[in-house]
Amino acid sequence: MRSSRPLTGRGRVFVRVAIAFVLLVSLGGGLGLAVEGFEGRAALRAGPVGSLVPTDRTCGKESCTWIGTFTSADGAVTAHDVELRDATDVGRGAPAPARIDGVRLAEDAGAAYTADYAWHGPVVNGAVLALVGLAVATGLVLMLRRHRTTAASARTAGYA
């Protein structure tokens, strides 16, 4: 059985940079998704109730999101440029509703959530992204160790 060639200095550096990149992206992205889900949960439990008047929309690849002005039911809280997060997909050509009632404002006033917002999805997706990233990084670390032991055994056998 023939073993693989040992990694060169550049190869080891590349694998280490890849490990750092995978960890940064997966843990950062996973944490960001989970925070969004928990923020939505907190807003749905204790955020001020009110309405959102859409003034604009921001669109991604598949759907759009309403951006507008939130006003609490008692008129005490007003927030501008609030992003609405809900379970309804908004098309690019969909007309803006006059007002969306029954939304709750997040603590940072950057987002409002409707009652149909499923906060479980972002939390689960964030956890899965973090776990997959950790698995990939672990695989890269094990590959780096295997190549390191292969190089050491080749040197002791006199092949290098």
Short mmCIF file of C-alpha atoms in Angstrom, two decimals:
data_model
loop_
_atom_site.label_atom_id
_atom_site.label_comp_id
_atom_site.label_asym_id
_atom_site.label_seq_id
_atom_site.Cartn_x
_atom_site.Cartn_y
_atom_site.Cartn_z
CA MET A 1 0.00 0.00 0.00
CA ARG A 2 1.41 3.32 -1.05
CA SER A 3 0.93 6.34 1.21
CA SER A 4 0.14 9.81 -0.12
CA ARG A 5 2.84 12.41 -0.59
CA PRO A 6 3.56 14.68 2.37
CA LEU A 7 2.27 18.23 2.16
CA THR A 8 4.68 20.96 1.19
CA GLY A 9 5.08 24.09 3.29
CA ARG A 10 2.60 25.95 1.07
CA GLY A 11 0.17 23.07 1.29
CA ARG A 12 0.22 23.13 5.08
CA VAL A 13 -0.30 26.90 5.10
CA PHE A 14 -3.20 26.55 2.65
CA VAL A 15 -4.89 23.89 4.81
CA ARG A 16 -4.46 26.03 7.96
CA VAL A 17 -5.95 29.06 6.21
CA ALA A 18 -8.82 26.88 4.94
CA ILE A 19 -9.48 25.66 8.49
CA ALA A 20 -9.59 29.23 9.81
CA PHE A 21 -11.86 30.34 6.94
CA VAL A 22 -14.29 27.45 7.39
CA LEU A 23 -14.49 28.05 11.13
CA LEU A 24 -14.98 31.80 10.71
CA VAL A 25 -17.71 31.50 8.09
CA SER A 26 -19.59 28.60 9.63
CA LEU A 27 -19.49 29.75 13.23
CA GLY A 28 -20.13 33.40 12.33
CA GLY A 29 -22.96 32.56 9.96
CA GLY A 30 -24.44 29.99 12.30
CA LEU A 31 -24.33 32.40 15.21
CA GLY A 32 -25.89 35.15 13.09
CA LEU A 33 -28.78 32.92 12.04
CA ALA A 34 -29.38 31.71 15.58
CA VAL A 35 -29.33 35.28 16.94
CA GLU A 36 -31.95 36.30 14.36
CA GLY A 37 -34.19 33.44 15.46
CA PHE A 38 -33.81 34.22 19.15
CA GLU A 39 -34.40 37.93 18.47
CA GLY A 40 -37.65 37.03 16.72
CA ARG A 41 -38.70 34.81 19.60
CA ALA A 42 -38.04 37.58 22.13
CA ALA A 43 -39.94 40.12 20.01
CA LEU A 44 -42.93 37.81 19.66
CA ARG A 45 -43.02 37.30 23.42
CA ALA A 46 -42.44 40.81 24.74
CA GLY A 47 -42.06 43.34 21.91
CA PRO A 48 -44.45 46.26 21.59
CA VAL A 49 -47.45 45.47 19.38
CA GLY A 50 -48.32 47.81 16.55
CA SER A 51 -48.49 48.23 12.81
CA LEU A 52 -45.98 48.66 10.01
CA VAL A 53 -46.59 51.01 7.10
CA PRO A 54 -44.40 49.79 4.20
CA THR A 55 -42.38 52.52 2.52
CA ASP A 56 -39.93 50.40 0.53
CA ARG A 57 -38.85 46.83 -0.13
CA THR A 58 -35.55 45.04 -0.34
CA CYS A 59 -35.34 42.06 -2.66
CA GLY A 60 -33.17 38.98 -2.68
CA LYS A 61 -33.00 36.19 -5.25
CA GLU A 62 -36.36 34.63 -4.44
CA SER A 63 -38.51 37.18 -2.62
CA CYS A 64 -38.69 40.64 -1.15
CA THR A 65 -39.03 42.04 2.36
CA TRP A 66 -41.02 45.11 3.36
CA ILE A 67 -39.21 48.04 4.95
CA GLY A 68 -41.32 50.64 6.71
CA THR A 69 -42.31 52.69 9.71
CA PHE A 70 -43.47 50.90 12.85
CA THR A 71 -45.94 52.59 15.19
CA SER A 72 -47.02 50.92 18.42
CA ALA A 73 -50.73 50.51 19.12
CA ASP A 74 -50.61 53.17 21.84
CA GLY A 75 -48.49 55.52 19.70
CA ALA A 76 -45.66 55.63 22.25
CA VAL A 77 -43.09 53.85 20.06
CA THR A 78 -42.21 54.83 16.51
CA ALA A 79 -39.32 53.38 14.52
CA HIS A 80 -38.28 54.10 10.92
CA ASP A 81 -36.57 51.78 8.42
CA VAL A 82 -37.81 48.64 10.15
CA GLU A 83 -37.53 45.34 8.25
CA LEU A 84 -40.58 43.08 8.43
CA ARG A 85 -39.84 39.40 8.99
CA ASP A 86 -42.70 37.00 8.42
CA ALA A 87 -43.65 33.77 6.73
CA THR A 88 -45.22 35.41 3.65
CA ASP A 89 -43.17 35.59 0.45
CA VAL A 90 -43.44 38.97 -1.24
CA GLY A 91 -42.96 39.08 -5.02
CA ARG A 92 -41.08 41.85 -6.79
CA GLY A 93 -44.23 43.20 -8.38
CA ALA A 94 -46.53 42.79 -5.36
CA PRO A 95 -48.35 45.98 -4.41
CA ALA A 96 -47.47 47.40 -1.01
CA PRO A 97 -50.22 47.02 1.57
CA ALA A 98 -51.42 50.22 3.20
CA ARG A 99 -50.65 48.87 6.67
CA ILE A 100 -49.69 45.56 8.29
CA ASP A 101 -51.26 45.14 11.72
CA GLY A 102 -50.32 42.88 14.60
CA VAL A 103 -46.56 43.08 14.29
CA ARG A 104 -44.13 43.17 17.18
CA LEU A 105 -40.99 45.27 17.26
CA ALA A 106 -37.62 43.78 18.22
CA GLU A 107 -35.65 45.31 21.06
CA ASP A 108 -33.09 46.92 18.73
CA ALA A 109 -35.94 48.36 16.56
CA GLY A 110 -34.30 47.04 13.39
CA ALA A 111 -36.92 44.39 12.67
CA ALA A 112 -40.58 43.70 13.28
CA TYR A 113 -42.12 40.23 13.37
CA THR A 114 -45.58 38.98 12.48
CA ALA A 115 -47.27 36.25 14.50
CA ASP A 116 -46.58 33.69 11.74
CA TYR A 117 -42.79 34.18 11.93
CA ALA A 118 -41.17 30.78 12.53
CA TRP A 119 -38.17 31.51 14.74
CA HIS A 120 -37.26 27.82 14.99
CA GLY A 121 -35.98 27.70 11.40
CA PRO A 122 -33.13 30.21 11.75
CA VAL A 123 -32.03 28.68 15.06
CA VAL A 124 -31.91 25.15 13.61
CA ASN A 125 -30.23 26.33 10.39
CA GLY A 126 -27.64 28.23 12.42
CA ALA A 127 -26.87 25.20 14.55
CA VAL A 128 -26.59 22.95 11.48
CA LEU A 129 -24.29 25.43 9.72
CA ALA A 130 -22.03 25.62 12.78
CA LEU A 131 -21.91 21.83 13.17
CA VAL A 132 -21.15 21.24 9.49
CA GLY A 133 -18.38 23.82 9.65
CA LEU A 134 -16.90 22.19 12.72
CA ALA A 135 -17.03 18.79 11.01
CA VAL A 136 -15.28 20.12 7.90
CA ALA A 137 -12.62 21.87 10.00
CA THR A 138 -12.09 18.69 12.04
CA GLY A 139 -11.65 16.72 8.83
CA LEU A 140 -9.07 19.21 7.59
CA VAL A 141 -7.18 19.05 10.90
CA LEU A 142 -7.14 15.25 10.74
CA MET A 143 -5.92 15.39 7.14
CA LEU A 144 -3.14 17.77 8.17
CA ARG A 145 -2.11 15.43 11.01
CA ARG A 146 -2.19 12.36 8.76
CA HIS A 147 0.09 14.07 6.26
CA ARG A 148 2.39 15.20 9.07
CA THR A 149 2.75 11.62 10.38
CA THR A 150 3.22 10.33 6.82
CA ALA A 151 6.06 12.81 6.30
CA ALA A 152 7.67 11.89 9.61
CA SER A 153 7.55 8.16 8.88
CA ALA A 154 8.97 8.77 5.37
CA ARG A 155 11.91 10.68 6.85
CA THR A 156 12.67 7.97 9.39
CA ALA A 157 12.49 5.30 6.70
CA GLY A 158 14.92 7.26 4.56
CA TYR A 159 12.54 8.08 1.70
CA ALA A 160 12.59 11.83 2.07
#
